[in-house]
Short mmCIF file of C-alpha atoms in Angstrom, two decimals:
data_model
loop_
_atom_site.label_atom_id
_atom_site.label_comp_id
_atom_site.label_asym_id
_atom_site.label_seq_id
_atom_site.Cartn_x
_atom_site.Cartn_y
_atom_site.Cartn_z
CA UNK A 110 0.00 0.00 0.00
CA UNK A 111 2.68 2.61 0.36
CA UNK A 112 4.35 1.81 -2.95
CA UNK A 113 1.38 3.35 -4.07
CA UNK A 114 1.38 6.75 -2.44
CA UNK A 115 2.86 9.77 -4.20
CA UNK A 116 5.11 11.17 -1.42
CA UNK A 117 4.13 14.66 -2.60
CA UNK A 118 0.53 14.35 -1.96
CA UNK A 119 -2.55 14.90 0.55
CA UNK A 120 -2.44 11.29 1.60
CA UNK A 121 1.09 10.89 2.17
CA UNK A 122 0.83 13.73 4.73
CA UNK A 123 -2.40 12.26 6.39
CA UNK A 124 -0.52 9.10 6.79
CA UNK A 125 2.61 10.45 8.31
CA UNK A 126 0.28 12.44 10.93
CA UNK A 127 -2.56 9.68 11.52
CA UNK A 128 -2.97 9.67 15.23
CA UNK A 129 -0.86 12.40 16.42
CA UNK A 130 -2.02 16.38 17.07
CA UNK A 131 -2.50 18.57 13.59
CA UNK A 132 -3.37 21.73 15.27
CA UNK A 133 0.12 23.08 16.31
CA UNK A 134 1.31 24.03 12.83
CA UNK A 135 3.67 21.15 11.67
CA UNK A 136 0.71 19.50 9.68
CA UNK A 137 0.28 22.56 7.53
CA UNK A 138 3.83 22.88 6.55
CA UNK A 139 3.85 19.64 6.09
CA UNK A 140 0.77 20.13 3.50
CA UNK A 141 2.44 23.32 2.19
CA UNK A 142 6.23 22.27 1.58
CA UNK A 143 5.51 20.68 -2.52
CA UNK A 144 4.45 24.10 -3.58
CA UNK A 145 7.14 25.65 -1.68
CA UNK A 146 9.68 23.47 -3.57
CA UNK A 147 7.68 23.91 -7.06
CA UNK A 148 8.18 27.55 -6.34
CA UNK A 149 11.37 27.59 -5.50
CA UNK A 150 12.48 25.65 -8.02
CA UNK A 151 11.19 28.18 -10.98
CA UNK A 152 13.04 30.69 -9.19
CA UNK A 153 15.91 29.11 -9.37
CA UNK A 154 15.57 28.27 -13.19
CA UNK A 155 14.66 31.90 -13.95
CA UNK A 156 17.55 33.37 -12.41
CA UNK A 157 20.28 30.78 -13.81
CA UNK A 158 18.33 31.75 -17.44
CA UNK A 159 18.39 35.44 -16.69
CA UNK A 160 22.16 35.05 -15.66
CA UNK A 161 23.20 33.42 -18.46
CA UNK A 162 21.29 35.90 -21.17
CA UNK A 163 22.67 39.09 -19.22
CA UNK A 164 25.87 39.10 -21.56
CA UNK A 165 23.90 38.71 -24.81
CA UNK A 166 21.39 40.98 -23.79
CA UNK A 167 23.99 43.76 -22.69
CA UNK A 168 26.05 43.48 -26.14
CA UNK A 169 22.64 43.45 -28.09
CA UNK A 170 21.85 47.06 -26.53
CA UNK A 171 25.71 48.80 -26.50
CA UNK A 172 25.86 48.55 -30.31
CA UNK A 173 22.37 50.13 -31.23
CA UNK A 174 22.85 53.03 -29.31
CA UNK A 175 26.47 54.51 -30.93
CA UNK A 176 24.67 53.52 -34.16
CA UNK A 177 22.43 55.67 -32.97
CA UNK A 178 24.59 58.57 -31.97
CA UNK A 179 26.58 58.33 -34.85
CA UNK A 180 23.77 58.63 -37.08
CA UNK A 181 22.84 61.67 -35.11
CA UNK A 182 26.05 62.82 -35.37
CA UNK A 183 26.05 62.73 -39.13
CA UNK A 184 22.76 63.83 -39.54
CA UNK A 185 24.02 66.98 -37.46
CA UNK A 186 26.75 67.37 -39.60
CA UNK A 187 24.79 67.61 -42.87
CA UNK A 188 22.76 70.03 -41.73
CA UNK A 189 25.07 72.15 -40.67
CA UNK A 190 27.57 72.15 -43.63
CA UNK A 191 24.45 72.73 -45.89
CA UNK A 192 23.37 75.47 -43.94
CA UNK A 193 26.89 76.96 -44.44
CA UNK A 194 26.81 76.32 -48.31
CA UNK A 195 23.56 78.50 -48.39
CA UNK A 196 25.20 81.56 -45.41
CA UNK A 197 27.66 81.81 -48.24
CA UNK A 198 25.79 81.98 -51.07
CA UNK A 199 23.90 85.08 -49.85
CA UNK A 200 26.45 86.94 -47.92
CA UNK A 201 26.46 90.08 -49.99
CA UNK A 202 29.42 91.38 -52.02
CA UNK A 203 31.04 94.76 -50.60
CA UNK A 204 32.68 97.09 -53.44
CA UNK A 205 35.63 98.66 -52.34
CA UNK A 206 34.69 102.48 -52.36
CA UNK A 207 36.79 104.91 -55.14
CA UNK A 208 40.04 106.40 -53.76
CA UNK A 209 39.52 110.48 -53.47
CA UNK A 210 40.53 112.32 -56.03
CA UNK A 211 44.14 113.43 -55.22
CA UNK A 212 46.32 115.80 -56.98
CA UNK A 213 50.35 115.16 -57.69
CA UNK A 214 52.75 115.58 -55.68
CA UNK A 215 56.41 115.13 -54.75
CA UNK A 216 57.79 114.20 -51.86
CA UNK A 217 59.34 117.48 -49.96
CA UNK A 218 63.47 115.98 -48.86
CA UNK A 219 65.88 118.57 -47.19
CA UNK A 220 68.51 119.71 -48.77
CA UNK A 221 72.17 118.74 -48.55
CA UNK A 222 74.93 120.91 -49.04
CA UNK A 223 77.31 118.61 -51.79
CA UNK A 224 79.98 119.35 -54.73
CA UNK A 225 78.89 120.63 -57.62
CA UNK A 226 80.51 117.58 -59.30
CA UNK A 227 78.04 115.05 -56.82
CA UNK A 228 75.11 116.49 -57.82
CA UNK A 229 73.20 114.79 -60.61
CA UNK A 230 70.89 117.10 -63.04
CA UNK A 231 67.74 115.69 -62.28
CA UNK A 232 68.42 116.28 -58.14
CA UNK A 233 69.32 119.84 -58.41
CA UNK A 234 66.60 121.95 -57.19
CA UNK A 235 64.20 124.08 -59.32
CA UNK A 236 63.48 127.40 -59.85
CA UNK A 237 60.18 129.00 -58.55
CA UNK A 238 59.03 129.10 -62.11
CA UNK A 239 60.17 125.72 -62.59
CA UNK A 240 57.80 124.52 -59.78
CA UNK A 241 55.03 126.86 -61.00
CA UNK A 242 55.43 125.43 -64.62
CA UNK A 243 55.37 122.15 -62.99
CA UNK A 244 51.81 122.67 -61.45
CA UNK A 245 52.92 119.81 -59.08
CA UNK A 246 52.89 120.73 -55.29
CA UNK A 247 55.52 119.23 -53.03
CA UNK A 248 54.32 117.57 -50.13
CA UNK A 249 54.86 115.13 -47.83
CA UNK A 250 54.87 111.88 -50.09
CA UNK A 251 55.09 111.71 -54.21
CA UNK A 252 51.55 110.89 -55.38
CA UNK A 253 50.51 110.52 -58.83
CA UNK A 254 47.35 112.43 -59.10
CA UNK A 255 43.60 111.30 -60.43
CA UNK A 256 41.87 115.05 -60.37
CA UNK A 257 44.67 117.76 -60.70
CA UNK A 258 41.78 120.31 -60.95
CA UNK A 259 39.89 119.75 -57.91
CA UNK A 260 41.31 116.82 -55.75
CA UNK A 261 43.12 117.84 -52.63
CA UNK A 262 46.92 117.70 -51.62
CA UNK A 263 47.77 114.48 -49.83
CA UNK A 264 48.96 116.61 -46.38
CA UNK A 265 45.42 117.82 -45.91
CA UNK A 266 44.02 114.52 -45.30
CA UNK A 267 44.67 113.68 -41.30
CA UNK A 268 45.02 110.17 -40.03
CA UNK A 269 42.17 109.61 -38.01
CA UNK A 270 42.58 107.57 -34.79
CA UNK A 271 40.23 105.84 -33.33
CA UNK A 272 39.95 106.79 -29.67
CA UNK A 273 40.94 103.97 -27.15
CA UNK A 274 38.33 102.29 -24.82
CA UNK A 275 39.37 102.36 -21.76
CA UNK A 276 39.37 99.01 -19.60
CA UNK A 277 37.23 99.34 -16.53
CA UNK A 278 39.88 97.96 -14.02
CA UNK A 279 37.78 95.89 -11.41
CA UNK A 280 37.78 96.78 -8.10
CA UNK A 281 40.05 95.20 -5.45
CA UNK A 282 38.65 93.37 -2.33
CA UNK A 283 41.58 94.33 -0.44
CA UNK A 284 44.93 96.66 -0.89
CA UNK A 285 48.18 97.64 0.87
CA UNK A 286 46.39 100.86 1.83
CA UNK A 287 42.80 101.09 1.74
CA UNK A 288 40.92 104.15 1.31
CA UNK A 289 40.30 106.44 4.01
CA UNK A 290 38.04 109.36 4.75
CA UNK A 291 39.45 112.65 4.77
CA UNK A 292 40.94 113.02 8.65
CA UNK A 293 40.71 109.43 9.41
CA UNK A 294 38.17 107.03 10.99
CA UNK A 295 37.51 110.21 13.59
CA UNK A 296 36.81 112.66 11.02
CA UNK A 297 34.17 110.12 9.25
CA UNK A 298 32.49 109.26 12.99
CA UNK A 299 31.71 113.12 13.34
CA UNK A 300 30.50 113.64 9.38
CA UNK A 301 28.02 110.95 10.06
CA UNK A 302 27.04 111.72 13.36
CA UNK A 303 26.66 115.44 12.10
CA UNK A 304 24.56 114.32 8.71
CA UNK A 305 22.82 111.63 9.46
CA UNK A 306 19.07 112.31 10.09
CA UNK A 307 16.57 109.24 11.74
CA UNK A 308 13.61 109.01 9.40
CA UNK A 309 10.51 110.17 10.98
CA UNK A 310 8.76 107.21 9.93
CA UNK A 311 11.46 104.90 11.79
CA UNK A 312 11.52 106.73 14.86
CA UNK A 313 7.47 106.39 15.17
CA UNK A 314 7.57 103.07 14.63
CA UNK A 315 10.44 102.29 16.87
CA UNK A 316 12.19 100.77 13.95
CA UNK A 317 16.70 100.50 14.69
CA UNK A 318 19.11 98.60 13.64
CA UNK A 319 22.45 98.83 11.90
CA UNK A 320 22.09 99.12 7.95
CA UNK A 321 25.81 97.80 6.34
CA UNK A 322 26.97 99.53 3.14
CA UNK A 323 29.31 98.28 0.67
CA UNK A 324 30.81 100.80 -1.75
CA UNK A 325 33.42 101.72 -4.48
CA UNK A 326 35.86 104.08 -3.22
CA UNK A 327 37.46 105.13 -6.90
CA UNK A 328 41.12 105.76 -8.18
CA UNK A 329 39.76 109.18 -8.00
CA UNK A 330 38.31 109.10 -4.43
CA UNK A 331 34.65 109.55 -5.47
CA UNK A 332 32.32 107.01 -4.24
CA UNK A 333 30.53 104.63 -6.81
CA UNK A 334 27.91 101.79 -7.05
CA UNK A 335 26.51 102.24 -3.36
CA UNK A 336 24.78 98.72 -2.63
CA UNK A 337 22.51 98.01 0.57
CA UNK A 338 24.45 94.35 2.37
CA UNK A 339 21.88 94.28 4.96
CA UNK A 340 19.03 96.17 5.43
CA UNK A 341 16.95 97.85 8.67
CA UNK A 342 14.07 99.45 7.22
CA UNK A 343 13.71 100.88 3.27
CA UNK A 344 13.53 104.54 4.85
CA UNK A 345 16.76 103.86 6.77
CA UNK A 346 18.45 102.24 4.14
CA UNK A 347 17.30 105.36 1.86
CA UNK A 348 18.90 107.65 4.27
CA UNK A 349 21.87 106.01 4.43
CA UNK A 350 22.65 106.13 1.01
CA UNK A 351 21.77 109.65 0.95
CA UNK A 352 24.58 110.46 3.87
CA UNK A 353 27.32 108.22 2.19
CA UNK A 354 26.68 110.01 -1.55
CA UNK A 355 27.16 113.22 0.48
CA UNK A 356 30.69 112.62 1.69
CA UNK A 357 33.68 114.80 0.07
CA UNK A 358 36.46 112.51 -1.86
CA UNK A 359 37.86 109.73 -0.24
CA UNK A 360 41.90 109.52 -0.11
CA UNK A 361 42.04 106.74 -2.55
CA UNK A 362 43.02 103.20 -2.00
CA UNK A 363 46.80 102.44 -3.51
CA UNK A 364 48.43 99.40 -4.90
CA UNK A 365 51.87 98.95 -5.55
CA UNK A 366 52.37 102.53 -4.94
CA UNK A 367 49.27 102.92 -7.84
CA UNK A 368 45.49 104.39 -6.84
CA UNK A 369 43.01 101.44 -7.31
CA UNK A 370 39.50 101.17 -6.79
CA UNK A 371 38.57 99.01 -3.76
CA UNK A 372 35.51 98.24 -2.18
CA UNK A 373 34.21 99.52 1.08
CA UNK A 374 31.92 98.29 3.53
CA UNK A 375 30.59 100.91 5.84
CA UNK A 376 28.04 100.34 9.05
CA UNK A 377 25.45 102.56 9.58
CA UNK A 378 23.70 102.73 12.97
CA UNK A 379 19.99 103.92 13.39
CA UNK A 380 19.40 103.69 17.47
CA UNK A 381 16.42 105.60 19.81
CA UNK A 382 18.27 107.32 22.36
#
């Protein structure tokens, strides 16, 4: 009779337990393990299968995607060198303007004192009438004329130079001598004590604080592109800005012995007394 009985099913189990307790939990297991085992077996087989098709998958995707960026590539490349082809077909041709009408000259050279027997017959120097007859002025470069009637002499046309930008030269964080305010750090405590004025507004509304200003102190000494670092109140930081622009020229900050602009930072105090 127990050649008969699949060891995997129902009956196998009941036979193993006849008699004893199925309640506490081995029973079920029991029941439970084949599908457990089926289960775990197709796991396994799937990731053996999946581990062996990882290379072949891996080297099918690699090659598809630089075809794909190189036909991007070229397709990028076309464009552009046909859009290049057609930028030079219409780029416009620029005629070179007509030179201004210019009358003969020859070139003005100094004279040297030589022997008569040094002196060739075409470098001796002519005669007033000569020159008149001539109708060629002397200037400062020999020009062979296009409008002898009413083109101008060479020497009255002036090189014109184009004026040079000047480089804004950024300004330095830090010097060997920083600006200072005329008289020294005593000098500026008294200027602002003297010209600063509490905004109404602020002092109603019990509003202090210390507003912090960072400035431009120029090679000049002037003060430039005032900016607000930390702020109190918009009327305080107004009046701030308003005292600082007032301020004579700063002794300028100097860099290897050479005024520089440097930057400034300046606390302000608004307190109630």
């Amino acid at each position: 009779m127990a050649k008969d009985i699949d060891l995997t099913s129902s009956e196998w189990c009941d036979l193993v337990f006849e008699g004893k307790n199925k309640a506490y939990g081995a029973y079920d297991m029991r029941q439970n393990s084949p599908k457990r085992h089926n289960r775990a077996m197709i796991v396994v087989v799937l990731v053996v299968i999946f581990a062996f098709s990882l290379p072949y998958i891996i080297s099918s995707i690699v090659p598809e995607k630089e075809e794909e960026i190189e036909m991007n590539v070229v397709t990028e490349l076309s464009k552009l060198d046909a859009e290049v082809k057609k930028n030079e077909e219409l780029k416009p041709i620029v005629e070179t303007p007509p030179p201004p009408p210019l009358k003969s000259s020859i070139k003005f050279t100094p004279p040297v004192i030589k022997k008569d027997d040094e002196v060739r017959e075409e470098d001796e120097i002519k005669s007033q009438d000569e020159l008149i007859a001539t109708k060629v002025n002397i200037s400062i470069a020999d020009v062979k004329g296009n409008d002898e009637i009413h083109g101008q002499d060479i020497a009255d046309f002036k090189e014109i130079v184009a004026p040079k930008k000047e480089v804004e030269e950024k300004p330095y964080e830090a010097v060997e001598q920083m600006p200072t305010f005329p008289g020294g750090e005593a000098e500026l405590m008294k200027f602002m004590s003297e010209n600063l004025k509490y905004p109404v507004i602020a002092q109603e509304n019990g509003i202090q604080g210390r507003v912090i200003l960072r400035f431009v102190v120029s090679k000049t000494g002037a003060i430039e592109n005032i900016q607000v670092v930390r702020s109190v109140d918009p009327t305080c930081d107004k009046e701030a800005i308003r005292m600082v622009k007032s301020m004579p020229r700063w002794i300028p900050g100097k860099q290897n012995g050479n005024n520089v602009p440097v930057y400034f930072t300046l606390p302000v105090l608004f307190k109630l007394l």
